[in-house]
Tab-separated table of C-alpha atoms in Angstrom:
chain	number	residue	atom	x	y	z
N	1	UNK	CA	64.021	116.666	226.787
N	2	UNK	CA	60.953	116.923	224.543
N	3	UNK	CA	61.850	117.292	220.626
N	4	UNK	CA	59.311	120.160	220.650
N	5	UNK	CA	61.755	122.007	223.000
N	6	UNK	CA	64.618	124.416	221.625
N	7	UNK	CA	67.963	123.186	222.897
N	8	UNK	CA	70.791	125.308	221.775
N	9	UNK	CA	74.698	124.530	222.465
N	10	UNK	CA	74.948	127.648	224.275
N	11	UNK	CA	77.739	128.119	226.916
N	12	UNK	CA	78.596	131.326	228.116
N	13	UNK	CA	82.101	130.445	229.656
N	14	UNK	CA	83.281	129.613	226.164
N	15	UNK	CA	85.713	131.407	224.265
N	16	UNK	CA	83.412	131.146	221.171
N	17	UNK	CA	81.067	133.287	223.084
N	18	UNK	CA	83.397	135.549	224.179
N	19	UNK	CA	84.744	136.175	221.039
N	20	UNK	CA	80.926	137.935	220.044
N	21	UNK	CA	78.786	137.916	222.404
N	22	UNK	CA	76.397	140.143	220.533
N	23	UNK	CA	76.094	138.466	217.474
N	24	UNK	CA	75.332	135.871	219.389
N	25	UNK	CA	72.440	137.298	221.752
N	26	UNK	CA	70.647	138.961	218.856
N	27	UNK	CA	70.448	135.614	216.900
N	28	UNK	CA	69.070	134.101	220.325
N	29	UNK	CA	66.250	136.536	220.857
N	30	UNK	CA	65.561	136.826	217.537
N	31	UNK	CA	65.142	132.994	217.060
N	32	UNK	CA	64.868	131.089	220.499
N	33	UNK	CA	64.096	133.601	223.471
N	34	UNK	CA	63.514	130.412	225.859
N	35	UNK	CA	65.336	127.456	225.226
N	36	UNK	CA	67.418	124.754	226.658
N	37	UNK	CA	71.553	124.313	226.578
N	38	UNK	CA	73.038	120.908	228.424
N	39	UNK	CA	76.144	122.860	229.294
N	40	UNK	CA	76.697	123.014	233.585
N	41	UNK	CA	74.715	120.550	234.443
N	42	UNK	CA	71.694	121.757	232.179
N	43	UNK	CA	69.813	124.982	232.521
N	44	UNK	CA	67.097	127.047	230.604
N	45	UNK	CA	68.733	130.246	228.728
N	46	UNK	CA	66.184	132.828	228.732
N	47	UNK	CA	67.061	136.073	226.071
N	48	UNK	CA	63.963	138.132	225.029
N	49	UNK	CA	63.177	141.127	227.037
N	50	UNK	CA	59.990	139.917	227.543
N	51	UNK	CA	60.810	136.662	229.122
N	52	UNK	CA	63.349	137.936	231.142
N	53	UNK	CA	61.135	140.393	232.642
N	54	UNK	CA	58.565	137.752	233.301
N	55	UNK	CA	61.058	135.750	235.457
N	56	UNK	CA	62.350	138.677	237.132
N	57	UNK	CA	59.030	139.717	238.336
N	58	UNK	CA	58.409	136.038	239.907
N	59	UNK	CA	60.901	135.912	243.021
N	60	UNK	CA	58.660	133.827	244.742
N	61	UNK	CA	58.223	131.250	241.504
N	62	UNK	CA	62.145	131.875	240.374
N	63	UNK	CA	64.153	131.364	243.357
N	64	UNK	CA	67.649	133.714	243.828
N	65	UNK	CA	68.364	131.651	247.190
N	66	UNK	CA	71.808	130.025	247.478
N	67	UNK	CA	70.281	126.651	249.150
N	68	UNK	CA	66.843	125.411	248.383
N	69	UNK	CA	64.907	123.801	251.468
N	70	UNK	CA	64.136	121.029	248.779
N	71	UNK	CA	68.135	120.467	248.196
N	72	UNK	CA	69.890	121.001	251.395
N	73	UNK	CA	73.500	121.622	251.090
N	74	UNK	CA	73.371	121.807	247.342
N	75	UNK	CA	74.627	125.264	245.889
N	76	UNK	CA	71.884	127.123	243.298
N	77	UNK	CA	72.189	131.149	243.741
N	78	UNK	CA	72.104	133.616	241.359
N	79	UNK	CA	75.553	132.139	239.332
N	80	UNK	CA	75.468	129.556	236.544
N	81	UNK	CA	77.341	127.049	237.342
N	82	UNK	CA	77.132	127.767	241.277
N	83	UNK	CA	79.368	129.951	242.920
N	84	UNK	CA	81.003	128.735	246.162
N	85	UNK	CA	80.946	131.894	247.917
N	86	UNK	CA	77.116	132.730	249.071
N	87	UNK	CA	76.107	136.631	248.761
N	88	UNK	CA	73.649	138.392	250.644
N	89	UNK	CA	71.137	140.005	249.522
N	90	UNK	CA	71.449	139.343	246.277
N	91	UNK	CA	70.386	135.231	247.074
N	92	UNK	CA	67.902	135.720	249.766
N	93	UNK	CA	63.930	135.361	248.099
N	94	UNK	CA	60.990	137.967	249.792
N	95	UNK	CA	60.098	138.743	252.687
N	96	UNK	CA	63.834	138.573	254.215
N	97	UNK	CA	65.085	139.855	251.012
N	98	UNK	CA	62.873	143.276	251.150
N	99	UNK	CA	63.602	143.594	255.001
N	100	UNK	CA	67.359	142.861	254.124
N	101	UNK	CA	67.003	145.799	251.440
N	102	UNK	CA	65.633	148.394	253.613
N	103	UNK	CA	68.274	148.224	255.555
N	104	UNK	CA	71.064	148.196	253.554
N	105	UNK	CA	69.323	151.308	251.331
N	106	UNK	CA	70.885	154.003	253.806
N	107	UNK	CA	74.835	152.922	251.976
N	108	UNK	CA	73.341	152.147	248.456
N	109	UNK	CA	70.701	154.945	248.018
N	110	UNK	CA	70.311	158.530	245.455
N	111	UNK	CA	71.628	160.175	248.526
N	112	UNK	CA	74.346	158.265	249.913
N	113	UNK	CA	75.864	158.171	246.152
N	114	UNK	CA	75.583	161.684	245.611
N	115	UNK	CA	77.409	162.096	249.622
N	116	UNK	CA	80.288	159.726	247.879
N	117	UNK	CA	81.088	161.635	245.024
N	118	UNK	CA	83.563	163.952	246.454
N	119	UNK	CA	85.601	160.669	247.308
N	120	UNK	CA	85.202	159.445	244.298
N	121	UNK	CA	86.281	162.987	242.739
N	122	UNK	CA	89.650	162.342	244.780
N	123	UNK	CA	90.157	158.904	244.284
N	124	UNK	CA	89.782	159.508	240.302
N	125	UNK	CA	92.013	162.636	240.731
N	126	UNK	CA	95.047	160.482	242.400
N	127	UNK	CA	94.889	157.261	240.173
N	128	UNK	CA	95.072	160.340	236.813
N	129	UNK	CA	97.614	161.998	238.631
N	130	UNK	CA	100.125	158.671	239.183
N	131	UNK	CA	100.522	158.947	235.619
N	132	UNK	CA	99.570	162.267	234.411
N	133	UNK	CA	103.399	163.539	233.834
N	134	UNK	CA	104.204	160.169	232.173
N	135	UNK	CA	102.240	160.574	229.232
N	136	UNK	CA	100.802	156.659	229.752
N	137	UNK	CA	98.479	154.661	231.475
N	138	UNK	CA	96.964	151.429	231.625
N	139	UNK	CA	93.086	152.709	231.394
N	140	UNK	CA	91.981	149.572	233.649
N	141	UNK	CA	94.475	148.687	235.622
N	142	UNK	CA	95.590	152.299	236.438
N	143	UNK	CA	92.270	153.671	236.612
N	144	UNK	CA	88.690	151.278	236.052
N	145	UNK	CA	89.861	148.961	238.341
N	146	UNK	CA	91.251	151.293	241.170
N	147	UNK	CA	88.741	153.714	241.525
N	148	UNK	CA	85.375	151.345	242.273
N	149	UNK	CA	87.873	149.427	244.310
N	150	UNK	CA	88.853	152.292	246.208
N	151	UNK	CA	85.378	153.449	246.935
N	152	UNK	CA	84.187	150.105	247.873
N	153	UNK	CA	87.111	149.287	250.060
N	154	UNK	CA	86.441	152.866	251.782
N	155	UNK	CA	82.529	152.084	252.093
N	156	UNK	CA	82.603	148.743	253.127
N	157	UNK	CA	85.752	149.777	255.717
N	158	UNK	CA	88.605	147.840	254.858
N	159	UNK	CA	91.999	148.608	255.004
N	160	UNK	CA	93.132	150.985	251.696
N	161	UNK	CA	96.825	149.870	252.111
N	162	UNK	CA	95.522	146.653	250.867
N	163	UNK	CA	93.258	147.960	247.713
N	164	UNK	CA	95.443	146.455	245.103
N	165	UNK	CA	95.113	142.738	246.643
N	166	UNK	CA	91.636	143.438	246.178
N	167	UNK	CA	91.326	145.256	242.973
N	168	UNK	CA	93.321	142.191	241.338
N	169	UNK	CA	91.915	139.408	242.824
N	170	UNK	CA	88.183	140.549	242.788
N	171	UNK	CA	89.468	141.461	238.480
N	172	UNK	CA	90.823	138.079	238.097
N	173	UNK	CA	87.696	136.100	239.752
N	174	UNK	CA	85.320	136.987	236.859
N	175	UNK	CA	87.424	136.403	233.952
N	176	UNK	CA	89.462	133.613	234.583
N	177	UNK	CA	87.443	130.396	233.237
N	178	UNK	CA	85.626	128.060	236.176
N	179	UNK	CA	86.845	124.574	236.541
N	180	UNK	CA	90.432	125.556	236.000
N	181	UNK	CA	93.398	125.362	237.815
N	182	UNK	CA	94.009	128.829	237.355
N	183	UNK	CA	90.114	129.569	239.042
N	184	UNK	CA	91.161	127.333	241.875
N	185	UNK	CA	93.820	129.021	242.832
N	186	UNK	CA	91.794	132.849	242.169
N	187	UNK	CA	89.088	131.523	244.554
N	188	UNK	CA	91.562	131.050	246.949
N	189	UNK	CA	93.108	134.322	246.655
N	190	UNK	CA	89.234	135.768	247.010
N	191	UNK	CA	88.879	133.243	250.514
N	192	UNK	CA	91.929	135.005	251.750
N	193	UNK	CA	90.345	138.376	250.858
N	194	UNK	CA	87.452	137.328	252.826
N	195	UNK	CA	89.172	136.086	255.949
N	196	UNK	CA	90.401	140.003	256.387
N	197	UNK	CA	86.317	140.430	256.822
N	198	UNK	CA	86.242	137.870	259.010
N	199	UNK	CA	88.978	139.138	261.158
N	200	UNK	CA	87.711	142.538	261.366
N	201	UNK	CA	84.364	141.633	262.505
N	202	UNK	CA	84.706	141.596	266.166
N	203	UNK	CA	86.923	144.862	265.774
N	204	UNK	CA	83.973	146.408	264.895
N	205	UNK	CA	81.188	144.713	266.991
N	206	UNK	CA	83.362	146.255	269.881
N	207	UNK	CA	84.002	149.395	268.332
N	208	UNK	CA	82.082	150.178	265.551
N	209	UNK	CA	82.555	153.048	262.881
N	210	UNK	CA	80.776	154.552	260.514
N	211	UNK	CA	81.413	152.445	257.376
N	212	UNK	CA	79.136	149.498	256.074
N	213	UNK	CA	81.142	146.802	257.803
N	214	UNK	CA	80.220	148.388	261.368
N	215	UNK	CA	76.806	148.764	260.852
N	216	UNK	CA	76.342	145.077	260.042
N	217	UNK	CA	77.957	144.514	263.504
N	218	UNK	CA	75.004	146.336	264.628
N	219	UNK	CA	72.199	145.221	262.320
N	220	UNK	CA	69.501	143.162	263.402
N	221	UNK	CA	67.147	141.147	261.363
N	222	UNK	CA	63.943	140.009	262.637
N	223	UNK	CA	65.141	141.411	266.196
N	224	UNK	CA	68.067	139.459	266.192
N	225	UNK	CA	71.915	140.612	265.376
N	226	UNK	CA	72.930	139.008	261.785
N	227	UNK	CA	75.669	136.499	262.175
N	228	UNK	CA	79.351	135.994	261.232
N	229	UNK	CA	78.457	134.249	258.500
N	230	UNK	CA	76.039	136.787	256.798
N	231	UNK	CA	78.082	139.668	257.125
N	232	UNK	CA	80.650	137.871	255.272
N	233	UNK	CA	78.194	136.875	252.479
N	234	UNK	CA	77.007	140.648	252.259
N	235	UNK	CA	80.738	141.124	251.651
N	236	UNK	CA	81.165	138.927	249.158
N	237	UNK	CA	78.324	140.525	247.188
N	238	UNK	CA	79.093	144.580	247.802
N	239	UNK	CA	83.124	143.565	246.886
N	240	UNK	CA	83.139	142.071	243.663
N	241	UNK	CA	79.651	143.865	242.817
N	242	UNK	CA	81.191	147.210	243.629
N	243	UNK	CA	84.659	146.549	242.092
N	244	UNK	CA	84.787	144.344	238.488
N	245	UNK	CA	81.287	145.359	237.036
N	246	UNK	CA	82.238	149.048	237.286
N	247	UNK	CA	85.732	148.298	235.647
N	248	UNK	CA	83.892	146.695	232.526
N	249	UNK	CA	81.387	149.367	231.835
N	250	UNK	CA	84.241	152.290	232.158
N	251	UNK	CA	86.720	149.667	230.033
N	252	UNK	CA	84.250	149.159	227.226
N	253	UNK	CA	83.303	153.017	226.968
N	254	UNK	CA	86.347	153.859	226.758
N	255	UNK	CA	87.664	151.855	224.655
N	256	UNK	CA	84.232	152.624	222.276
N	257	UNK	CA	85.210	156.154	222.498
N	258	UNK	CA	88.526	155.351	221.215
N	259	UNK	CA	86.937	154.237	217.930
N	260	UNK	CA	84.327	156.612	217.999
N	261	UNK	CA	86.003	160.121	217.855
N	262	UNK	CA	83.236	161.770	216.786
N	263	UNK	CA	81.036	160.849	219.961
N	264	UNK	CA	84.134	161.450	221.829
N	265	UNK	CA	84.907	165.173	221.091
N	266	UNK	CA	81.242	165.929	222.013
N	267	UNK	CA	81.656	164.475	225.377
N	268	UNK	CA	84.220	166.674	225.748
N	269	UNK	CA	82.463	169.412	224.268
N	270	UNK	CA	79.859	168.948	226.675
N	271	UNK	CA	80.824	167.014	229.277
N	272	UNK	CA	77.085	167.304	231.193
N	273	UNK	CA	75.707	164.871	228.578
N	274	UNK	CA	77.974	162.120	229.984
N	275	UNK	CA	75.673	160.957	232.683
N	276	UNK	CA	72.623	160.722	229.919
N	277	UNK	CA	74.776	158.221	228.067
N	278	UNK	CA	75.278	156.032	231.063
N	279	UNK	CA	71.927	153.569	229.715
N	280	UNK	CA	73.171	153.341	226.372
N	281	UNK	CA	76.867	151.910	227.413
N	282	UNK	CA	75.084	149.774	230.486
N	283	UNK	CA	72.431	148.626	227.226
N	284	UNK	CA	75.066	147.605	224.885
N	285	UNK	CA	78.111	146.826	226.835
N	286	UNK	CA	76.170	144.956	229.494
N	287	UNK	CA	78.567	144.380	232.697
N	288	UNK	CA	76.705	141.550	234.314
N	289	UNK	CA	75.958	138.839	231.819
N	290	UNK	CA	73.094	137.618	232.927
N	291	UNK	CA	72.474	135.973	236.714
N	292	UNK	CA	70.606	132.414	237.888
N	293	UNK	CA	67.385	131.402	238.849
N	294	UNK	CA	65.697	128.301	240.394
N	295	UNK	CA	62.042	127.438	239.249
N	296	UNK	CA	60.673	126.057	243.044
N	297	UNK	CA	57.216	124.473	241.142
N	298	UNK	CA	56.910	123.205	237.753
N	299	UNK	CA	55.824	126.011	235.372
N	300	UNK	CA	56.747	127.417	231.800
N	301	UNK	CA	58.037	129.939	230.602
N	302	UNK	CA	57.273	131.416	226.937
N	303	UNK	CA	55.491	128.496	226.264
N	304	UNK	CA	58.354	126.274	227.351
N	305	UNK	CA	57.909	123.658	230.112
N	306	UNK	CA	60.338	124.157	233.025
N	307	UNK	CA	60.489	121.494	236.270
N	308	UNK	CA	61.017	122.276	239.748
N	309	UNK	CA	64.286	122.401	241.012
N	310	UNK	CA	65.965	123.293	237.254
N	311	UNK	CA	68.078	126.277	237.015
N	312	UNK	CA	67.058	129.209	235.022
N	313	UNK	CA	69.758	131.521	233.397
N	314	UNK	CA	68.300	135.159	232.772
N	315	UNK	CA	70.425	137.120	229.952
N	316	UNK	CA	70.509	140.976	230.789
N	317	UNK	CA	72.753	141.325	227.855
N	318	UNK	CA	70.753	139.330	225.165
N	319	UNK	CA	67.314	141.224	226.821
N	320	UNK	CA	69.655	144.395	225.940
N	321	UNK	CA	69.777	143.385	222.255
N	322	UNK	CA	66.240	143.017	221.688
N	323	UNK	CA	65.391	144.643	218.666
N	324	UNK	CA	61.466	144.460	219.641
N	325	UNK	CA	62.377	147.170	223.151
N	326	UNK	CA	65.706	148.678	221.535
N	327	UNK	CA	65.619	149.504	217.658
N	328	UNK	CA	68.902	148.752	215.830
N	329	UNK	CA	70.059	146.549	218.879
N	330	UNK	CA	73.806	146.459	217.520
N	331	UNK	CA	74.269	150.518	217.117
N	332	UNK	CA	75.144	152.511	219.726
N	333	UNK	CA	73.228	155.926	219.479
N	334	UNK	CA	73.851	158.526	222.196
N	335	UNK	CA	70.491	159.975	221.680
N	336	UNK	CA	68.395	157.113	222.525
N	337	UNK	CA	66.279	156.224	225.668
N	338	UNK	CA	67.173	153.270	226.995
N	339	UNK	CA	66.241	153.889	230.384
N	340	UNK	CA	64.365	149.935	230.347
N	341	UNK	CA	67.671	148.740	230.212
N	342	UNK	CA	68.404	145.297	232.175
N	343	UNK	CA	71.750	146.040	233.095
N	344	UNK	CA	71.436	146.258	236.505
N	345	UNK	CA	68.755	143.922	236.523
N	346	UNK	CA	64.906	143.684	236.205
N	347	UNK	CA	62.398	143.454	239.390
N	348	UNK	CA	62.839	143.765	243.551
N	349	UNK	CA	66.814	142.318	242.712
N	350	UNK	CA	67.729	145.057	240.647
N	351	UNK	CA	70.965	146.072	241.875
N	352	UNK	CA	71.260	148.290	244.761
N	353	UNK	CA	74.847	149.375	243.598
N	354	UNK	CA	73.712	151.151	240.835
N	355	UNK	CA	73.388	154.435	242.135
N	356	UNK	CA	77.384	154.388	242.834
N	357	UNK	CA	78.115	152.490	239.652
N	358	UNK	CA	76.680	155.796	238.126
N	359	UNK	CA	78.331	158.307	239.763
N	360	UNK	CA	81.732	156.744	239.118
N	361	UNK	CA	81.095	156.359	235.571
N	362	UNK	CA	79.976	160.031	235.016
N	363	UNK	CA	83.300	160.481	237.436
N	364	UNK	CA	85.835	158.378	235.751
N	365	UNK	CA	84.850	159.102	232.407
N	366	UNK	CA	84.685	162.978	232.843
N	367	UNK	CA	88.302	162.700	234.761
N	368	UNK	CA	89.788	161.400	231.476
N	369	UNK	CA	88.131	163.063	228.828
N	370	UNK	CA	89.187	166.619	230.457
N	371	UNK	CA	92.348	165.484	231.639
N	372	UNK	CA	93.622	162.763	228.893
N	373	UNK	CA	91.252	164.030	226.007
N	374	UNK	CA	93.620	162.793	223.205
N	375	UNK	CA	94.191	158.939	224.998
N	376	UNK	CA	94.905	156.507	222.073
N	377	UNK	CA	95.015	153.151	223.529
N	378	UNK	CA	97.718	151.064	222.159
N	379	UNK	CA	96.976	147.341	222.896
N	380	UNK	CA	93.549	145.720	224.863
N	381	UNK	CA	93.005	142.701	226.273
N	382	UNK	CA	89.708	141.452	226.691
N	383	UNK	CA	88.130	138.896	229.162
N	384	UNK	CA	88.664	135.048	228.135
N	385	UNK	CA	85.360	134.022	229.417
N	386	UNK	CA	82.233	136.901	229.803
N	387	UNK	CA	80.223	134.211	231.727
N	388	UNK	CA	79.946	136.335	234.461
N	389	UNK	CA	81.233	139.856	233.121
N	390	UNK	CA	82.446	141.555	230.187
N	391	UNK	CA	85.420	143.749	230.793
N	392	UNK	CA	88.785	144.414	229.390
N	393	UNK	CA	92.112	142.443	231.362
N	394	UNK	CA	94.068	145.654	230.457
N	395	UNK	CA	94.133	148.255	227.923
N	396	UNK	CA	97.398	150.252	227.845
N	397	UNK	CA	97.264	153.959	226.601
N	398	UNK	CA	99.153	156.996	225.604
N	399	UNK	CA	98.334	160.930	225.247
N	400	UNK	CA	99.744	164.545	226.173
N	401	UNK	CA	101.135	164.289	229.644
N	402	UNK	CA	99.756	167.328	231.747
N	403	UNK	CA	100.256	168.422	235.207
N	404	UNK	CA	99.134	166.910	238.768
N	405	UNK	CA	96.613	168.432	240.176
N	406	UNK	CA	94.973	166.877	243.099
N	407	UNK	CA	95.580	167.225	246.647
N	408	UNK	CA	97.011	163.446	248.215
N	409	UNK	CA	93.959	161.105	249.156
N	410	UNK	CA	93.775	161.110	252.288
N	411	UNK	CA	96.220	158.001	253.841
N	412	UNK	CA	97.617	158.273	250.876
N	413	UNK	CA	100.740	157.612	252.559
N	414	UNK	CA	99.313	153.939	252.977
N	415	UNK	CA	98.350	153.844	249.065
N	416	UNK	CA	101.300	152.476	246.861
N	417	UNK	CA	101.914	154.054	243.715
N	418	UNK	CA	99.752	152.805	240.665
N	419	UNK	CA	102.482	151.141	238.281
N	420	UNK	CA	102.677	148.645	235.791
């Protein structure tokens, strides 16, 4: 490496990190928006909104894909270091990718979000009203994490008597550190979770539904039916991406609110300025920490030289601190646009969950702020590692216990009760 490139000791899996991650990401764009950190095998850490908007924009220069033609066999993707478990469409590089994304844009659209909110209504109605009498509640584990996994389990059409296996495993994955037992053993857990896909697949090639697991059966590509294979990888994308990065932003606003009392009574005040405050929560408490890229030619970026075939690290939350698109980076202000934020990504892979993400905030957030509107939370846990997200493990609470009020989700009979 060149002594006239920045190389900062920067890993993201470490509990240094996690400790402040935005201390940390402000000092980076501030000082080194491109440089270089040896950690995982070497990669280029890209921070300033600029520069990660410059990648984002070059799928074709930047590479997403999960195998390179160039290194056969050899995992890259859109995780630093690799994943194992290859998603769909989020690694696939244009053309496929955009014909992949037309398709899949009849689940993931305005539209189909706005169809799922009455499910999401119930499903946030039934996790409040397991503990509604009881006066406590573990705000994640009793209600972040069970609502997106309840609406992704019911779009993607997997069982629901199963939603806790899922919810917990899928919760575990991104916060327990890689390269540990402990991550060995999650990963399995998540291959199991997978093989219930895998099972279910001919069900529905035979018989298919309505849900997004049938119409994969069905979906052709190019004129020909997608395999096995892919229609596990969309699953392992939509599952984890509909479940865990949800939990985190819902976590950290609540747990914001907690502290903030002020901005919490005028939520509750008015509860239809909720959904405007969605940006600024996604800005500053950025779920997906950033996501990998593969330079496929040698090329530079901010000035720095970067070789083919070396992995690229794009930081949504450090582009979210940048004081040069977002004034006062570190504040949270209620009132501000900050409609450019990267949370959900910057370019043709900006994620095509976000529609739902938003709907279940504006859900979830409304649900306890009318129902639990005095919640003090008592103890939180937050992630180890925020290499991949930045959640909350738990975060037990107490308030005024009210009545139930929701009808019984439908199967509910299925559902076991939400306890802890």
């Amino acid at each position: 490496m060149s002594d006239k490139v920045p190389e900062v000791d920067y890993d993201h899996h470490s509990a240094e990190y996690a400790r402040d991650p935005w201390a940390a990401n402000i000092a980076l764009n501030r000082r080194t928006p491109v440089a270089y950190s040896r950690n995982h095998g070497g990669f280029w850490l890209v921070t300033g909104y600029q520069q990660v908007s410059q990648v984002a924009h070059q799928p074709q220069l930047f590479s997403s894909a999960h195998e390179l033609p160039n290194t056969p066999g050899r995992p890259q993707g859109t995780v630093v270091p690799a994943s194992s478990f290859r998603g769909l469409p989020l690694e696939l590089d244009p053309p496929e990718f955009l014909e992949w994304r037309k398709a899949l844009a009849t689940f993931f659209s305005p539209q189909a979000a706005r169809r799922l909110r009455p499910r999401i209504e119930q499903f946030a109605t039934w996790c409040v009203d397991q503990h509604i009498e009881s006066g406590e509640i573990d705000l994640v584990m009793d209600l972040a994490n069970p609502v997106p996994a309840l609406i992704t389990l019911d779009l993607v059409g997997l069982p629901m008597d199963d939603w806790r296996l899922y919810a917990d495993v899928v919760h575990a994955l991104v916060y327990t550190l890689p390269g540990t037992p402990e991550f060995a053993r999650v990963e399995a857990g998540f291959a199991q979770l997978i093989e219930t896909v895998r099972e279910l697949i001919p069900q529905r090639r035979a018989a298919p539904g309505d849900d997004l697991l049938s119409f994969l059966t069905q979906l052709e590509i190019d004129g020909v039916k997608i395999s096995d294979e892919d229609i596990v990888a969309v699953c392992n994308a939509v599952i984890p991406g509909g479940v865990d990065t949800t939990t985190a932003l819902l976590a950290s606003t609540l747990d914001y609110l907690e502290h903030n009392r002020t901005a919490r009574q005028r939520l509750i005040d008015a509860p239809e300025l909720i959904p405007a405050t969605c940006d600024e929560f996604l800005r500053y408490y950025t779920p997906v920490m950033g996501v990998g890229r593969t330079a496929t030619a040698d090329t530079e970026i901010g000035g720095c030289p970067v070789g083919k075939g070396e992995r690229v690290l794009l930081s949504w939350a450090a582009a979210n601190l940048d004081a040069q698109v977002f004034p006062n980076p570190d504040v949270i202000d209620l009132d501000r646009d900050a409609r450019k934020q990267a949370a959900f990504g910057i370019g043709i892979h900006r994620c095509i969950g976000r529609h739902i993400a938003r709907m279940d905030f504006e859900v979830v957030i409304g649900e306890v702020l009318r129902r639990m509107p005095d919640y003090r939370i008592t103890a939180a846990e937050k992630y180890p590692t925020v290499g991949q997200i930045n959640g909350f493990v738990r975060m037990p609470a107490r308030f005024t216990p009210g009545p139930r009020i929701g009808a019984e989700v439908a199967g509910a009979g299925a559902l076991p009760t939400l306890s802890h």
